[in-house]
XYZ file of C-alpha atoms in Angstrom:
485
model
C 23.519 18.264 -80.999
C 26.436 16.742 -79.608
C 25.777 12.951 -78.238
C 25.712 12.352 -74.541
C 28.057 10.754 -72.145
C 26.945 8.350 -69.704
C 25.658 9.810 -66.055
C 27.840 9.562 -63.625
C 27.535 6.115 -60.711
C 24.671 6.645 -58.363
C 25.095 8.849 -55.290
C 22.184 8.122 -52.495
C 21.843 9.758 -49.020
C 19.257 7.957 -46.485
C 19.458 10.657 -43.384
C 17.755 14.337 -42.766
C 20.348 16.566 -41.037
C 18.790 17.752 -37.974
C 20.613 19.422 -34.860
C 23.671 18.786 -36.448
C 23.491 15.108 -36.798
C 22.573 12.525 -39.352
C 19.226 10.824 -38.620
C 17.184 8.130 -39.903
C 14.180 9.468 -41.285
C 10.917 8.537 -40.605
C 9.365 7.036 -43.698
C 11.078 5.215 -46.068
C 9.463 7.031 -49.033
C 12.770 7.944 -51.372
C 13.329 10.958 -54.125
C 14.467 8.648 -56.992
C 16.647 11.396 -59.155
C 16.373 10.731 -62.747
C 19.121 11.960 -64.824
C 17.253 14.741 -67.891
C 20.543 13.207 -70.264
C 20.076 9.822 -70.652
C 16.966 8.992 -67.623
C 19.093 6.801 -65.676
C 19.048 6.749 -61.579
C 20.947 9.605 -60.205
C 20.595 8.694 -56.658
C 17.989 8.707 -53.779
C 17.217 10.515 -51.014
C 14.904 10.479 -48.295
C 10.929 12.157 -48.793
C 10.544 13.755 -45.542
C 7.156 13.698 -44.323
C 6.010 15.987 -41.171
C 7.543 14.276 -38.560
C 11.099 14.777 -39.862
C 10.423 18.786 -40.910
C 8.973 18.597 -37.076
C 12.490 17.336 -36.023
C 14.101 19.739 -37.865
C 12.560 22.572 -36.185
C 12.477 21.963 -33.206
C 16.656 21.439 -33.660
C 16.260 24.485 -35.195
C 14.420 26.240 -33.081
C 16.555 24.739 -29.642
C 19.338 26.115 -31.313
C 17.959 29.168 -31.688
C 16.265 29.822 -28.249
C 19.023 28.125 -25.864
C 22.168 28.029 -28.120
C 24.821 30.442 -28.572
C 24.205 31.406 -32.294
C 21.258 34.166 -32.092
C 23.764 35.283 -28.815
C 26.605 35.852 -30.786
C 27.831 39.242 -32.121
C 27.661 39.304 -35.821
C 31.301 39.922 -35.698
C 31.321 36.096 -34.053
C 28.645 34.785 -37.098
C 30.623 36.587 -39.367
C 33.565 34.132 -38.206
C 31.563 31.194 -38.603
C 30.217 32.520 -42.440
C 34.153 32.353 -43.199
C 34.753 28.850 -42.132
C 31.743 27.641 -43.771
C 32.323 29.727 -46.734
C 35.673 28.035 -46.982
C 34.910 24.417 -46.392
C 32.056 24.980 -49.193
C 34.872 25.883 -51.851
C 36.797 23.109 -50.980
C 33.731 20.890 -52.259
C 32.903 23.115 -54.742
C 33.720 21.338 -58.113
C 32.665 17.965 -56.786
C 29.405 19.790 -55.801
C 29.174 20.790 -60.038
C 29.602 17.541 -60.964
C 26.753 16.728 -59.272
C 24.355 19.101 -59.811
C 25.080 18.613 -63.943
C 24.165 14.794 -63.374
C 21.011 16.143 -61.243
C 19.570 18.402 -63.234
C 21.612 17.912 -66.797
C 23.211 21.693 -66.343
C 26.149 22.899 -68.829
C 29.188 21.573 -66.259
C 30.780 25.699 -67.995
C 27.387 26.595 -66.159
C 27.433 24.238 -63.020
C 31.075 25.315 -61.761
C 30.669 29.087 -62.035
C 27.249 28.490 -59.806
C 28.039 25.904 -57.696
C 31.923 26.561 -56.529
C 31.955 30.135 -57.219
C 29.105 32.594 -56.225
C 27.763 30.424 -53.408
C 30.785 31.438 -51.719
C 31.047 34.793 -52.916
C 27.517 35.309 -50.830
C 28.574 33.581 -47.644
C 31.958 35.666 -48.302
C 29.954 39.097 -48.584
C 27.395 38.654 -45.890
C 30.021 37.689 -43.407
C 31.122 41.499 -44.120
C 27.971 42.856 -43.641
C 27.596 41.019 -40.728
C 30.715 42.630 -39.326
C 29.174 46.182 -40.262
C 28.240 48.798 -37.203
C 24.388 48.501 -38.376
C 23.079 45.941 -36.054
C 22.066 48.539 -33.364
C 22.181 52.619 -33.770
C 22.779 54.263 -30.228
C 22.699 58.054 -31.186
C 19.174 58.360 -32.374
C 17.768 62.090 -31.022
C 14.086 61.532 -29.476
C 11.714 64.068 -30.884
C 11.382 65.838 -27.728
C 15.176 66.621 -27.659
C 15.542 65.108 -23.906
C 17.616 61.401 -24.923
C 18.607 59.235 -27.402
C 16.832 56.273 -28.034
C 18.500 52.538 -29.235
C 17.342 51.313 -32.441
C 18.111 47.131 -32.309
C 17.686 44.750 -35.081
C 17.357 41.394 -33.858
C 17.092 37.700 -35.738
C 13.797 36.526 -36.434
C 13.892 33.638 -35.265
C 13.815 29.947 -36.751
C 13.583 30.556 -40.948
C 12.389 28.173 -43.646
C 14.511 28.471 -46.728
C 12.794 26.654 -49.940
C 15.432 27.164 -52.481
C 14.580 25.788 -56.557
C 16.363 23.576 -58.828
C 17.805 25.627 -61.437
C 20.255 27.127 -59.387
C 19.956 25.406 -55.901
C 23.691 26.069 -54.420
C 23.836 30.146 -55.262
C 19.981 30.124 -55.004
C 20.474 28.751 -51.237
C 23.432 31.153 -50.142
C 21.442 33.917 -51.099
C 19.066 33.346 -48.271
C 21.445 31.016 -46.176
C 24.419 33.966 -46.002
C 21.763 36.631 -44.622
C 19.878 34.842 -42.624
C 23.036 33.482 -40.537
C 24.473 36.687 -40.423
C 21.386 37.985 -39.238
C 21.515 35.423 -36.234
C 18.597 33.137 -37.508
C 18.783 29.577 -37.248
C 17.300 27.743 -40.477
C 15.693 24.522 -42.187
C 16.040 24.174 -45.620
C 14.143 22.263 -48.455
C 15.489 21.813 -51.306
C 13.249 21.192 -54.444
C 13.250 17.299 -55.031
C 14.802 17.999 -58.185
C 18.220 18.426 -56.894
C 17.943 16.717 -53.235
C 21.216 15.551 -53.299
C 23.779 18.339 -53.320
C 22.537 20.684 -50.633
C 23.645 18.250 -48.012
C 27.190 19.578 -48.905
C 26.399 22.186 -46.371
C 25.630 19.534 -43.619
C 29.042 17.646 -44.375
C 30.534 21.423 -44.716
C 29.002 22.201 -41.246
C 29.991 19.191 -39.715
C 33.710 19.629 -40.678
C 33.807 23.115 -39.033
C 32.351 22.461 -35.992
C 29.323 24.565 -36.296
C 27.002 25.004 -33.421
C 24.160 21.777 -33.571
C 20.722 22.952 -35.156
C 21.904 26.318 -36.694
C 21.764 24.557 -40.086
C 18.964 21.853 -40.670
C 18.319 19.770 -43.936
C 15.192 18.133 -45.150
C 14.677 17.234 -48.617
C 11.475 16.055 -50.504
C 8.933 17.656 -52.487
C 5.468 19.634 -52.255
C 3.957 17.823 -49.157
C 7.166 18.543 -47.282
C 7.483 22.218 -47.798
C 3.565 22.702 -47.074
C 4.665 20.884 -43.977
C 7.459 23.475 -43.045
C 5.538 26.188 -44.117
C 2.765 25.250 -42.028
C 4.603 24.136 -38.539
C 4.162 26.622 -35.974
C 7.684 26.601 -34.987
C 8.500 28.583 -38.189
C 9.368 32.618 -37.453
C 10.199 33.029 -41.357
C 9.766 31.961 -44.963
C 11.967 32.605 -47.900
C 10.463 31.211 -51.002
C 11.958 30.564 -54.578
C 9.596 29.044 -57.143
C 6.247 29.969 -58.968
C 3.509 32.503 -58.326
C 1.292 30.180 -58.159
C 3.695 28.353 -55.120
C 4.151 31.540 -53.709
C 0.338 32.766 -53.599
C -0.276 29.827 -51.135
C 2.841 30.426 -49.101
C 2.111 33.889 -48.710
C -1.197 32.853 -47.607
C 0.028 30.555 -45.351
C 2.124 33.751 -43.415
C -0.226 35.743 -43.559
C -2.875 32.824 -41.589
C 0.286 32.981 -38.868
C 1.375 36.844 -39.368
C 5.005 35.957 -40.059
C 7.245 37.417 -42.791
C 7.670 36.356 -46.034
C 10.061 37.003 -48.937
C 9.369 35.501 -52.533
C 11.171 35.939 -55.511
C 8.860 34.380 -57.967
C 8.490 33.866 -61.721
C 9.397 36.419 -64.789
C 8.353 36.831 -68.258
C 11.052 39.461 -69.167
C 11.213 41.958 -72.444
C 14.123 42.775 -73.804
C 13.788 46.510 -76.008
C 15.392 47.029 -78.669
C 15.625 50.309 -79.443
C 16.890 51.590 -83.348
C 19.756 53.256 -81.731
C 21.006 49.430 -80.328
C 24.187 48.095 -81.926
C 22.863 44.843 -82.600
C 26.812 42.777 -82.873
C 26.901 44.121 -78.944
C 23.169 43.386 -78.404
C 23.199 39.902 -79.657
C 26.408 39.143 -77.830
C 24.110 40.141 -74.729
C 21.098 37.980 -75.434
C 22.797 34.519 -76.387
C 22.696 34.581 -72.886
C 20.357 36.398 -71.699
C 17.613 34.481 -73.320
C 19.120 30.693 -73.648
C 21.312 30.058 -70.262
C 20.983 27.176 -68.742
C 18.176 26.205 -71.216
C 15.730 29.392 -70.090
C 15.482 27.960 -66.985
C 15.699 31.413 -65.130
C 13.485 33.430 -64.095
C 14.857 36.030 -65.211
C 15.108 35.390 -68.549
C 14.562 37.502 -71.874
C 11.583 35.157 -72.978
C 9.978 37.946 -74.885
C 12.111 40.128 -77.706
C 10.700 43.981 -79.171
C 12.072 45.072 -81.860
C 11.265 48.295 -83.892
C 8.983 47.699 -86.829
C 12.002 49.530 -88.675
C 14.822 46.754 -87.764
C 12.666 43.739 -87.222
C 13.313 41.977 -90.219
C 17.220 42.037 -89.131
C 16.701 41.347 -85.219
C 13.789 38.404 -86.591
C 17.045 36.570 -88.681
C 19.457 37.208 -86.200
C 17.443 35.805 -83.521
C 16.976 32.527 -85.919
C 20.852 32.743 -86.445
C 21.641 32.703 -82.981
C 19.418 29.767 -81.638
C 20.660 27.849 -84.935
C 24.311 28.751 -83.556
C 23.649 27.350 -79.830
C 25.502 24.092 -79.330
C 23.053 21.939 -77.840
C 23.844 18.159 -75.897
C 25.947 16.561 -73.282
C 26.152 18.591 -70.233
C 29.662 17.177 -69.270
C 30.992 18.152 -72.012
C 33.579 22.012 -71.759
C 31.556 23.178 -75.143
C 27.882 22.655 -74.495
C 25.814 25.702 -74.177
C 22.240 24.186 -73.707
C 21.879 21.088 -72.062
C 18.435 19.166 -71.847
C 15.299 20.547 -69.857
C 15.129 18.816 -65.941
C 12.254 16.633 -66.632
C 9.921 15.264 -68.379
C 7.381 17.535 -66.749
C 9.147 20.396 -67.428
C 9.999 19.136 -71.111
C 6.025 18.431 -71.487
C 5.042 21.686 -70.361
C 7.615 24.031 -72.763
C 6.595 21.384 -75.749
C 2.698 22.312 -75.255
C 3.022 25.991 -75.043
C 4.791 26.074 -78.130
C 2.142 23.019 -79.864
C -0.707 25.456 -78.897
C 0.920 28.693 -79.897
C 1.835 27.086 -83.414
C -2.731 25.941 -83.087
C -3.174 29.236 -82.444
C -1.956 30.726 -85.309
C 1.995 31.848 -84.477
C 5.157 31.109 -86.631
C 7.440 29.071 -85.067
C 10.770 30.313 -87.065
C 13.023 27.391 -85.684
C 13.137 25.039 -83.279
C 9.749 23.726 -81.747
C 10.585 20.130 -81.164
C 12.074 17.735 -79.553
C 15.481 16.740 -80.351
C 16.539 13.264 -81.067
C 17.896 11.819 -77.788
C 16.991 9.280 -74.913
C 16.396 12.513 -72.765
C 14.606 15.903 -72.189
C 16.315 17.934 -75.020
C 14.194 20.694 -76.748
C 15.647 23.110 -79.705
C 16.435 26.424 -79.136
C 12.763 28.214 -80.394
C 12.147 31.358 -81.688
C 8.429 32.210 -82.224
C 6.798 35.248 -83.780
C 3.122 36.788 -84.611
C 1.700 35.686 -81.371
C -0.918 37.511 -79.974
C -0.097 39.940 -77.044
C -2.461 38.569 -74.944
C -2.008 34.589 -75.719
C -0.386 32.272 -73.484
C 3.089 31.996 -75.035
C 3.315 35.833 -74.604
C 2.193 35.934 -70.790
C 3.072 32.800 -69.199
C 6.673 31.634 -68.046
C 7.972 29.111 -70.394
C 11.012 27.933 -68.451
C 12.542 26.383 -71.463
C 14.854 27.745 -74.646
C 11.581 29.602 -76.142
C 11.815 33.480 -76.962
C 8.777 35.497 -78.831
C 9.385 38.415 -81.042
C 7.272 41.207 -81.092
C 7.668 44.247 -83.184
C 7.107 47.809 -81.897
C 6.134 51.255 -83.430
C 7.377 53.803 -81.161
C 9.035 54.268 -77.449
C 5.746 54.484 -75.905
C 4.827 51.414 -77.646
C 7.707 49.447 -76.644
C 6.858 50.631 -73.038
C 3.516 49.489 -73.398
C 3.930 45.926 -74.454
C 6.916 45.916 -71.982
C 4.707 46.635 -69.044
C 1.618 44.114 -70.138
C 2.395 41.475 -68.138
C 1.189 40.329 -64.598
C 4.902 39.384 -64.149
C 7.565 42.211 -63.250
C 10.713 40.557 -62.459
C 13.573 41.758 -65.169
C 14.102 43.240 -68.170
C 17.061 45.216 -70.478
C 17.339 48.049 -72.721
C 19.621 47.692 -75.359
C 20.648 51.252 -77.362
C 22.023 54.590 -77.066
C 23.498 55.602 -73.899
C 21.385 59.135 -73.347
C 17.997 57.263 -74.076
C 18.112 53.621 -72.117
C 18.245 55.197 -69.041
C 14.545 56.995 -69.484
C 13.183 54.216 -71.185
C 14.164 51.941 -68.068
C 12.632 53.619 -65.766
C 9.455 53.581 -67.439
C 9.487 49.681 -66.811
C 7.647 48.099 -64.130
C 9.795 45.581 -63.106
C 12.601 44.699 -59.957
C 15.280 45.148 -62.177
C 16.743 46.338 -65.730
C 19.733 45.766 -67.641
C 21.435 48.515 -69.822
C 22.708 47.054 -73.055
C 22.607 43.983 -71.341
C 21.867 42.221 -68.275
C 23.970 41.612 -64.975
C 22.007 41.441 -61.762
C 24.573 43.396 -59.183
C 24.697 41.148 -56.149
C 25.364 44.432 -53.991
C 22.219 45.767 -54.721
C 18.478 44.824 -53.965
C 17.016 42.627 -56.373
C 12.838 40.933 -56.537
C 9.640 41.487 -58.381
C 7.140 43.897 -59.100
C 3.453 42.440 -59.342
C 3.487 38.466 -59.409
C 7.088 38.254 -59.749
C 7.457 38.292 -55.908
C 7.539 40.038 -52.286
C 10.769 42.029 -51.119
C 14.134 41.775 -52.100
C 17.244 39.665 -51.872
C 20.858 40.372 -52.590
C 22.900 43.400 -51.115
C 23.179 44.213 -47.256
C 19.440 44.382 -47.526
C 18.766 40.892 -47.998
C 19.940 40.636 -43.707
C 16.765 42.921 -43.012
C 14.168 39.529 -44.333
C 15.654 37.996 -41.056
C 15.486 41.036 -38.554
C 12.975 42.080 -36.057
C 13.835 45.905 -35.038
C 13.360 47.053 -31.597
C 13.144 50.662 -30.467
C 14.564 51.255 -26.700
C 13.449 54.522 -25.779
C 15.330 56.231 -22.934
């Protein structure tokens, strides 16, 4: 573990951003960011209670009924994507910087996320924004006497609750869409990383953006039960847990409005005897241990074939032994430390009770020896299939091995889980492709895995409701109307 640098000076913000100005908030109740590196102060922001998410709203929700945005032609919002999109890369590496001090993310990590694909998505939806699709004229009526207009038309105000882990490309993936659509939108960032989301109110700001399209109020549970519960809300798109997104989805469903979640994973990787394991390896260095396994969509679980597990078991040692572990600033790091101490305390006790229970922990397991919330890279094995460490997200650098005898094995333990978010298939070209499909889950890699932003992506089972990514992703935010000549 390399040693760590010391966090960058203290960067505080004491407004909301509502109808496109800065205002005082209404409590003085602060986030207090602690760095996961070294625990020092990161910087403050406000803890919006229900009076500021109320005056974010109804900006919102002005801007929406009497302003020009929802008027425009996508064409025009498409415009407007652009400019934002634009100003957004100019801030883009400042904006890494920041989120590596906020959450202790791999800065070779942070830039890619933060400067790169957020603006890739604001990029992309301002072309499907300028696509034909937003009304179809030529539908035939059934009776063969007219054609009837089929509209699609924004929701309305949305909610967009975006998680730490990710928060800038996690945020464009529900900000792009829903502007393009023509919604207007208040977003909550998780307290975790309340400080660099307001790069889209300064961004905003500098191109003149219509007041109250884009609204900002950060804090932490109580606020987003707050927005999720105000009546002026038309929409909620929801990153985060199952558990989280049980009681949103609740909450729509009191109000009958729309909901999109994109919940938690516990994703198998297969490996099948026909794999090359130098290619599959190269695959899961990351697709088990980026960004610490704090994705969602990460390989947490491992089946091999009872034939080749010996060899995947000591490669899978030799890789998390190979992981350069420690400060986040530095070009080289590959894992940096977990966000919090709650997050730290909750990997370290699933692996302390799997170990109770009876599995091997092959490396890792522990802490490592630093000021902050570091954990070694973990490989466990002979844990039960139905034990916690097996079914429950870790969020943290932990990955099981199981072994397998058989496809329709590997299928089987594959597909027992109450999660169905990702997966991958790693062997021969002519049999991944069967052996995917036979996997309940959103999506699947072959011989590795790439989520394709131009295509639909979301869980099966607890993993989530609907999809995001692709020219889809605009339909969360539409309301179709049939005008029938």
């Amino acid at each position: 573990m390399t040693s760590a640098t010391t966090t960058p000076r203290s960067v505080s913000r004491d407004s909301i951003f509502a109808g496109g100005e800065w205002v005082s908030p209404s409590t003085t109740a602060e986030i207090i960011l602690e760095s996961p590196v070294d625990l020092s102060e990161v910087g403050r922001a406000p803890d919006a209670i229900a009076a500021d998410v109320d005056r974010a709203v109804r900006a919102a929700r002005e801007a929406f009924d009497h302003g020009p945005w929802g008027r425009m032609s996508p064409a025009e919002r498409a415009d407007w994507l652009d400019k934002l999109a634009d100003e957004m890369e100019r801030r883009g590496l400042d904006t890494a910087e920041l989120i590596t001090a906020e959450i202790g993310q791999p800065i070779s990590v942070s830039r890619p996320w933060a400067s790169v694909r957020p603006i890739t998505h604001l990029r992309y939806y301002a072309k499907v924004a300028r696509r034909p699709d937003f009304e179809e004229e030529e539908r035939p009526n059934i009776h063969g006497d007219g054609n009837s207009i089929i509209r699609r038309e924004p929701l309305g105000v949305a909610a967009l609750i975006v998680p730490w882990n990710h928060p800038q490309a996690s945020l464009t993936l529900k900000l792009g869409p829903a502007l393009a659509a023509g919604c207007t939108v208040v977003i909550k960032p998780a307290a975790e990383t309340a400080l660099d989301v307001f790069a889209f109110a300064e961004a905003s700001l500098a191109i003149g953006m219509p007041p109250g399209v884009i609204n900002i109020v950060p804090g932490g549970r109580e606020t987003g039960q707050a927005l999720v519960d105000h009546p002026g809300i038309d929409k909620i798109s929801f990153t985060g847990s199952a558990e989280a997104g049980r009681q949103i989805a609740s909450a729509g469903g009191r109000r009958l409005i729309p909901v999109t979640l994109e919940l938690g994973g516990k994703s198998a990787a297969i490996v099948l005897e026909s794999a090359d394991l130098d290619k599959a390896f190269t695959s899961l260095r990351h697709a088990i241990f980026d960004n610490s396994g704090q994705i969602c969509a990460m390989m947490s679980r491992v089946l091999a074939p009872a034939s080749m597990y010996d060899e995947v078991r000591d490669r899978l040692v030799a890789l998390a032994g190979d992981l350069k572990v420690g400060d986040p600033h530095d070009e080289s790091t590959e894992l940096g430390p977990l966000v919090s101490g709650r997050i730290h305390e909750r990997v370290s006790g699933m692996v302390d009770r799997a170990r109770a229970a009876g599995a091997q922990v092959l490396t890792g397991g522990q802490s490592l020896p630093s000021t902050g919330y570091f954990y070694a890279p973990t490989v466990i094995t002979g844990a039960a299939e139905d034990s916690e460490i097996v079914q429950e997200e870790i969020f943290g650098p932990v990955v099981t091995l199981m072994s397998y005898n058989g496809v329709d094995d590997a299928v089987r333990i594959a597909n027992d889980s109450h999660y169905g978010l990702a997966g991958a298939v790693y062997g021969a070209e002519d049999e991944i492709v069967g052996v995917a499909r036979r996997i309940r889950t959103g999506s699947i890699g072959l011989n590795g895995y790439r989520p394709d932003f131009n295509t639909p992506y979301g869980g099966y089972k607890d993993s989530g409701l609907g999809r995001e990514f692709g020219a889809e992703a605009v339909r969360n935010f539409q309301e179709v109307k049939s005008i029938w000549r």
